[in-house]
Coordinates of C-alpha atoms in Angstrom, one line a residue:
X12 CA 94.0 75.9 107.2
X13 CA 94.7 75.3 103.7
X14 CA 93.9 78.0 101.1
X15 CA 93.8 76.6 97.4
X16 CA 92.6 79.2 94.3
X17 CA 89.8 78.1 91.8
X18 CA 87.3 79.0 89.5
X19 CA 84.0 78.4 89.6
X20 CA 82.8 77.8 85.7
X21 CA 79.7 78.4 85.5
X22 CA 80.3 82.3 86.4
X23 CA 83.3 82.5 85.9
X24 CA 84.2 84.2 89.3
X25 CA 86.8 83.4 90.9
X26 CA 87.3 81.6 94.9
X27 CA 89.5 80.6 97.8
X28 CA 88.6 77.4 98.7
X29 CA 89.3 76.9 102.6
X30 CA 90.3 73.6 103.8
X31 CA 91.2 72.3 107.4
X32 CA 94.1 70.9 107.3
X33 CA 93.6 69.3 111.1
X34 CA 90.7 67.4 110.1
X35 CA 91.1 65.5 106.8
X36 CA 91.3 68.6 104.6
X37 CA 87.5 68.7 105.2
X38 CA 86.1 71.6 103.3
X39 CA 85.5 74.5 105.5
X40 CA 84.0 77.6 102.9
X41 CA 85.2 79.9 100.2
X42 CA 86.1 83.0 100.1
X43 CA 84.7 85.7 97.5
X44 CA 87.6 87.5 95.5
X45 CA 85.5 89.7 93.2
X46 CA 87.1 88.9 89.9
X47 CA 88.0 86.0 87.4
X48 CA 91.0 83.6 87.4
X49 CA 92.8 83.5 91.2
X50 CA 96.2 82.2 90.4
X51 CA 98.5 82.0 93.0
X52 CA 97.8 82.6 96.8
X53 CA 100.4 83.9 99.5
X54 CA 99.8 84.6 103.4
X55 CA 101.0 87.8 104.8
X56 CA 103.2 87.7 107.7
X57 CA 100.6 89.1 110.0
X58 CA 98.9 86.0 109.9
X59 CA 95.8 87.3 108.6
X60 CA 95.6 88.4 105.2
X61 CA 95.8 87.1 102.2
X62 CA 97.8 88.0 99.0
X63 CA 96.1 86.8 95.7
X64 CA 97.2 87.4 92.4
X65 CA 94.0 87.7 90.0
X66 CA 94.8 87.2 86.8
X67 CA 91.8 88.1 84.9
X68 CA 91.4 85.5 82.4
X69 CA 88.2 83.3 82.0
X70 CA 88.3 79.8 80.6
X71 CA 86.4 77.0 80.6
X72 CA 87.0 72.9 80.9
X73 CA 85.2 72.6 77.6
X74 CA 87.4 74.7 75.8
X75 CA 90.7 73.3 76.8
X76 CA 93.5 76.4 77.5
X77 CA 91.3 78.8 74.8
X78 CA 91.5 82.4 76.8
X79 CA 87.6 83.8 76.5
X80 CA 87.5 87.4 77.9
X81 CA 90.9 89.1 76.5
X82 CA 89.2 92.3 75.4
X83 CA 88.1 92.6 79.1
X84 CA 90.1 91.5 81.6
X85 CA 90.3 92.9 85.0
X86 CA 93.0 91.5 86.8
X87 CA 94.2 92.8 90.4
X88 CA 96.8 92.5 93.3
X89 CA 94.3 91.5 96.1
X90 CA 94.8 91.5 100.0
X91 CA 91.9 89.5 101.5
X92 CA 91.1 89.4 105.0
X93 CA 91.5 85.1 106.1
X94 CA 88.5 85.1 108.2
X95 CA 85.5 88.0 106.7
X96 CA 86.5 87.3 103.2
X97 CA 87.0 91.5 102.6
X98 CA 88.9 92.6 100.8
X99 CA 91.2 94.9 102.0
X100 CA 93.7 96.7 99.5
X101 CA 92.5 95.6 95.6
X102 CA 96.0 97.5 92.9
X103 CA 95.2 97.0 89.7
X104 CA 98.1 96.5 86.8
X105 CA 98.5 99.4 84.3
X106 CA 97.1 97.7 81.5
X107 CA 93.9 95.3 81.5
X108 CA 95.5 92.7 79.7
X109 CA 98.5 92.5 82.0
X110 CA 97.6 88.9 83.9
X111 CA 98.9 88.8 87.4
X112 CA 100.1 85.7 87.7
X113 CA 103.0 84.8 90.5
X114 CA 104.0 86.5 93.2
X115 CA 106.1 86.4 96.9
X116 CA 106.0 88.1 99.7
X117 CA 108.4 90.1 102.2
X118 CA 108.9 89.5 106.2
X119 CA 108.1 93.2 105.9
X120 CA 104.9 92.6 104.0
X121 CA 106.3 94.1 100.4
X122 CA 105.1 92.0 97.5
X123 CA 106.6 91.4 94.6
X124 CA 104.7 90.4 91.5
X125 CA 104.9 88.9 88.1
X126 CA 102.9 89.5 85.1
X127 CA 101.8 88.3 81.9
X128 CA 100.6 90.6 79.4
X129 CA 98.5 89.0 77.0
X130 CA 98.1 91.8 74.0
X131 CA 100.0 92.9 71.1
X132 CA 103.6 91.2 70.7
X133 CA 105.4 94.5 70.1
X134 CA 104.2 96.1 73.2
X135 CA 106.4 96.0 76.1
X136 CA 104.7 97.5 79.0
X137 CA 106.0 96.2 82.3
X138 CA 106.3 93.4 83.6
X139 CA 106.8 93.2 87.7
X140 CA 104.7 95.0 90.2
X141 CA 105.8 96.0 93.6
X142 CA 103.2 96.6 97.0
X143 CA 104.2 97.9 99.9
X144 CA 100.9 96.6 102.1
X145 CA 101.4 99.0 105.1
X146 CA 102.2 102.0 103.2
X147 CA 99.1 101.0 100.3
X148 CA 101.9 101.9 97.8
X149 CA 101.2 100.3 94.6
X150 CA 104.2 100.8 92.2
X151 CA 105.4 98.9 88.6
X152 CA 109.2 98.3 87.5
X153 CA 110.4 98.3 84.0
X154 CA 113.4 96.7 83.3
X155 CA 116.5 97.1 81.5
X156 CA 116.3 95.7 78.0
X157 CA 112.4 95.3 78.5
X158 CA 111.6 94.1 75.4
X159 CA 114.1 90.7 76.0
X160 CA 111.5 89.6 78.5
X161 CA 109.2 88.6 75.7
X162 CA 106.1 89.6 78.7
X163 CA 105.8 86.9 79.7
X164 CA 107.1 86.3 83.9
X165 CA 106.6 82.7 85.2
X166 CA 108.0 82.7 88.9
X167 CA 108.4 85.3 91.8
X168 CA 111.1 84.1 94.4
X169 CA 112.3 86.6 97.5
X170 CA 115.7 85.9 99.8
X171 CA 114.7 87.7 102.9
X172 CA 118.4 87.6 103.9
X173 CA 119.7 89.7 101.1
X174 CA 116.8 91.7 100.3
X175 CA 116.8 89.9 96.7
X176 CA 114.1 89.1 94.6
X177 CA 113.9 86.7 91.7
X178 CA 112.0 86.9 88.7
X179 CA 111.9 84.6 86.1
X180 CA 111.1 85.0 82.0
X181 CA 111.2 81.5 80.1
X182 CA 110.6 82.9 76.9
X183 CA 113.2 85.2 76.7
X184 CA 115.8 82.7 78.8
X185 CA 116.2 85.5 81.5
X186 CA 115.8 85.7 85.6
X187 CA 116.2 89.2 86.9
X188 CA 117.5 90.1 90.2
X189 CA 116.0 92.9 92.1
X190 CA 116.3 94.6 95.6
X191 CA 113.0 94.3 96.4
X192 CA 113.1 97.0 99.4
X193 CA 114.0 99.9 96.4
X194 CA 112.6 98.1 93.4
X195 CA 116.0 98.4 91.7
X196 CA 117.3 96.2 89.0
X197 CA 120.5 94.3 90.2
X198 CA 121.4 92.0 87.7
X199 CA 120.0 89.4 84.7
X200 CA 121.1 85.9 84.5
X201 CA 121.1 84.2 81.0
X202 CA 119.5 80.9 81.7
X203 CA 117.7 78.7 78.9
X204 CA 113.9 78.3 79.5
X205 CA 114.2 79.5 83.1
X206 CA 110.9 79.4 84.7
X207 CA 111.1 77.9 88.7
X208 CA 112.9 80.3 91.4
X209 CA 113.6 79.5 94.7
X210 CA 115.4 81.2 97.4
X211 CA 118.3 79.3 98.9
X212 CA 120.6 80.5 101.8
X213 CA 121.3 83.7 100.1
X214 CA 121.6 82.2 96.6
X215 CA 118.8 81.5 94.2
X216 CA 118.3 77.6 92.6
X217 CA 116.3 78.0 89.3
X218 CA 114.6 75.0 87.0
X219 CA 114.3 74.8 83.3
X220 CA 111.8 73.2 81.1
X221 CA 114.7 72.5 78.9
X222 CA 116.0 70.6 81.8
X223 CA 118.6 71.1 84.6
X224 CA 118.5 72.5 88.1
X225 CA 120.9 75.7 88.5
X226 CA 122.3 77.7 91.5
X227 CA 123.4 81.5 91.0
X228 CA 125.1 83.4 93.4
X229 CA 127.2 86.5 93.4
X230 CA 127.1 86.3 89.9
X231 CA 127.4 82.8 89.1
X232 CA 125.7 80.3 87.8
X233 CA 126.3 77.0 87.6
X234 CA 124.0 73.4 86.8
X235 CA 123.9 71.0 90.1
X236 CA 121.6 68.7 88.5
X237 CA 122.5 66.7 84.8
X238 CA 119.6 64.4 84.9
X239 CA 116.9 64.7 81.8
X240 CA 114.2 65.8 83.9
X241 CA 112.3 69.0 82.9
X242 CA 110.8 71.1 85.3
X243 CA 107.8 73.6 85.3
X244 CA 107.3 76.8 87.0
X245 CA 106.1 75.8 90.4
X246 CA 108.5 74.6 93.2
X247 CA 108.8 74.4 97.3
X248 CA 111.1 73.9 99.9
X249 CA 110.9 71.3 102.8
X250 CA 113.5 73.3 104.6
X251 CA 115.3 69.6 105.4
X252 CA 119.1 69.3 104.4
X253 CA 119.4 66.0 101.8
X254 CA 119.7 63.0 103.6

């Protein structure tokens, strides 16, 4: 099956539109997620439940990107059963304006999530969100030097080989590195415009919008890709070795 997040206008409430992938990506059903703007969608590694970030802000085609419900957000972490549609563990961010955007998740079932807070400029109220789905344990991070994140977090990325997770802030030309088993801060890469994160054999490969394809590890960072291509926020993995 393929699981896609979208918005149904007219009410403004949010779905999971389920499509088999067997059978011409016919359209199966939606799913119910009980709250505005679906972002990004994850499965769990039991196989059954799905992570959604809700990011709790209404718009509408006729309005272009105008935000319309900013004094009254309600975004949420979500776990959603696949099949029944339930929901079975809603966490909601410490502020209502805090948009849960981008998130990744563990072989143990820890997620790790990004957020962008859409209030006052001079407020700097975290910005990443850790779950741990068996324990129900709903925690937030604040970083070192907070404030240089600019709230804004574009990509979640986790290396289930070295425990790392990646989190990425375009506006303020930073990707943090976290353990994401302990939630502590490990290390922040200066990169300009960072927004993509992928996990790549124990290394991390992020994109910029300024242009340029970069690799970090222990430390390091270096450009692998001079073309003037720029690249957004969202990026996969084949798994297949260049040919």
């Amino acid at each position: 099956m393929l699981y896609v997040t979208a918005n149904h206008y007219p009410s403004g409430e949010g779905r999971i539109l389920v499509y088999d992938a067997q059978h011409e990506y016919q359209l199966k059903g939606s799913l119910e997620v009980g709250g505005i703007g679906p972002h990004e969608v994850r499965l769990h590694p039991d196989g059954q439940t799905l992570v959604v970030a809700l990011g709790g802000i209404r718009t509408h085609p006729d309005h272009d990107r105008m935000k319309l419900n900013l004094s009254d957000m309600q975004p949420a972490l979500l776990l959603l059963d696949r099949d029944s549609g339930r929901v079975v563990q809603r966490h909601e961010p410490s502020h209502h304006q805090l948009s849960c955007r981008h998130i990744d998740v563990s072989p143990e079932g820890i997620v790790i999530a990004g957020y962008q807070f859409e209030g006052p400029t001079w407020e700097t109220p975290p910005l990443v969100a850790r779950l741990d789905c068996a324990q129900e344990a709903f925690s937030e991070i604040r970083l070192p030097a907070q404030s240089d994140l600019r709230n804004y977090i574009a990509s979640v990325a986790i290396d289930p080989v070295s425990h790392v997770a990646a989190v990425t802030a375009p506006r303020g030309n930073r990707a943090v590195l976290l353990d994401y088993l302990s939630g502590e801060h490990l290390e922040t890469l200066e990169i300009t415009d960072v927004a993509g994160a992928i996990a790549d054999k124990q290394a991390f490969m992020f994109t910029s919008g300024m242009g340029g394809i970069h690799r970090s590890r222990a430390s390091h960072v270096n450009r692998i890709e001079d073309t003037d291509l720029r690249w957004d926020n969202h990026l996969t993995s084949t798994g297949l070795a260049p040919g």
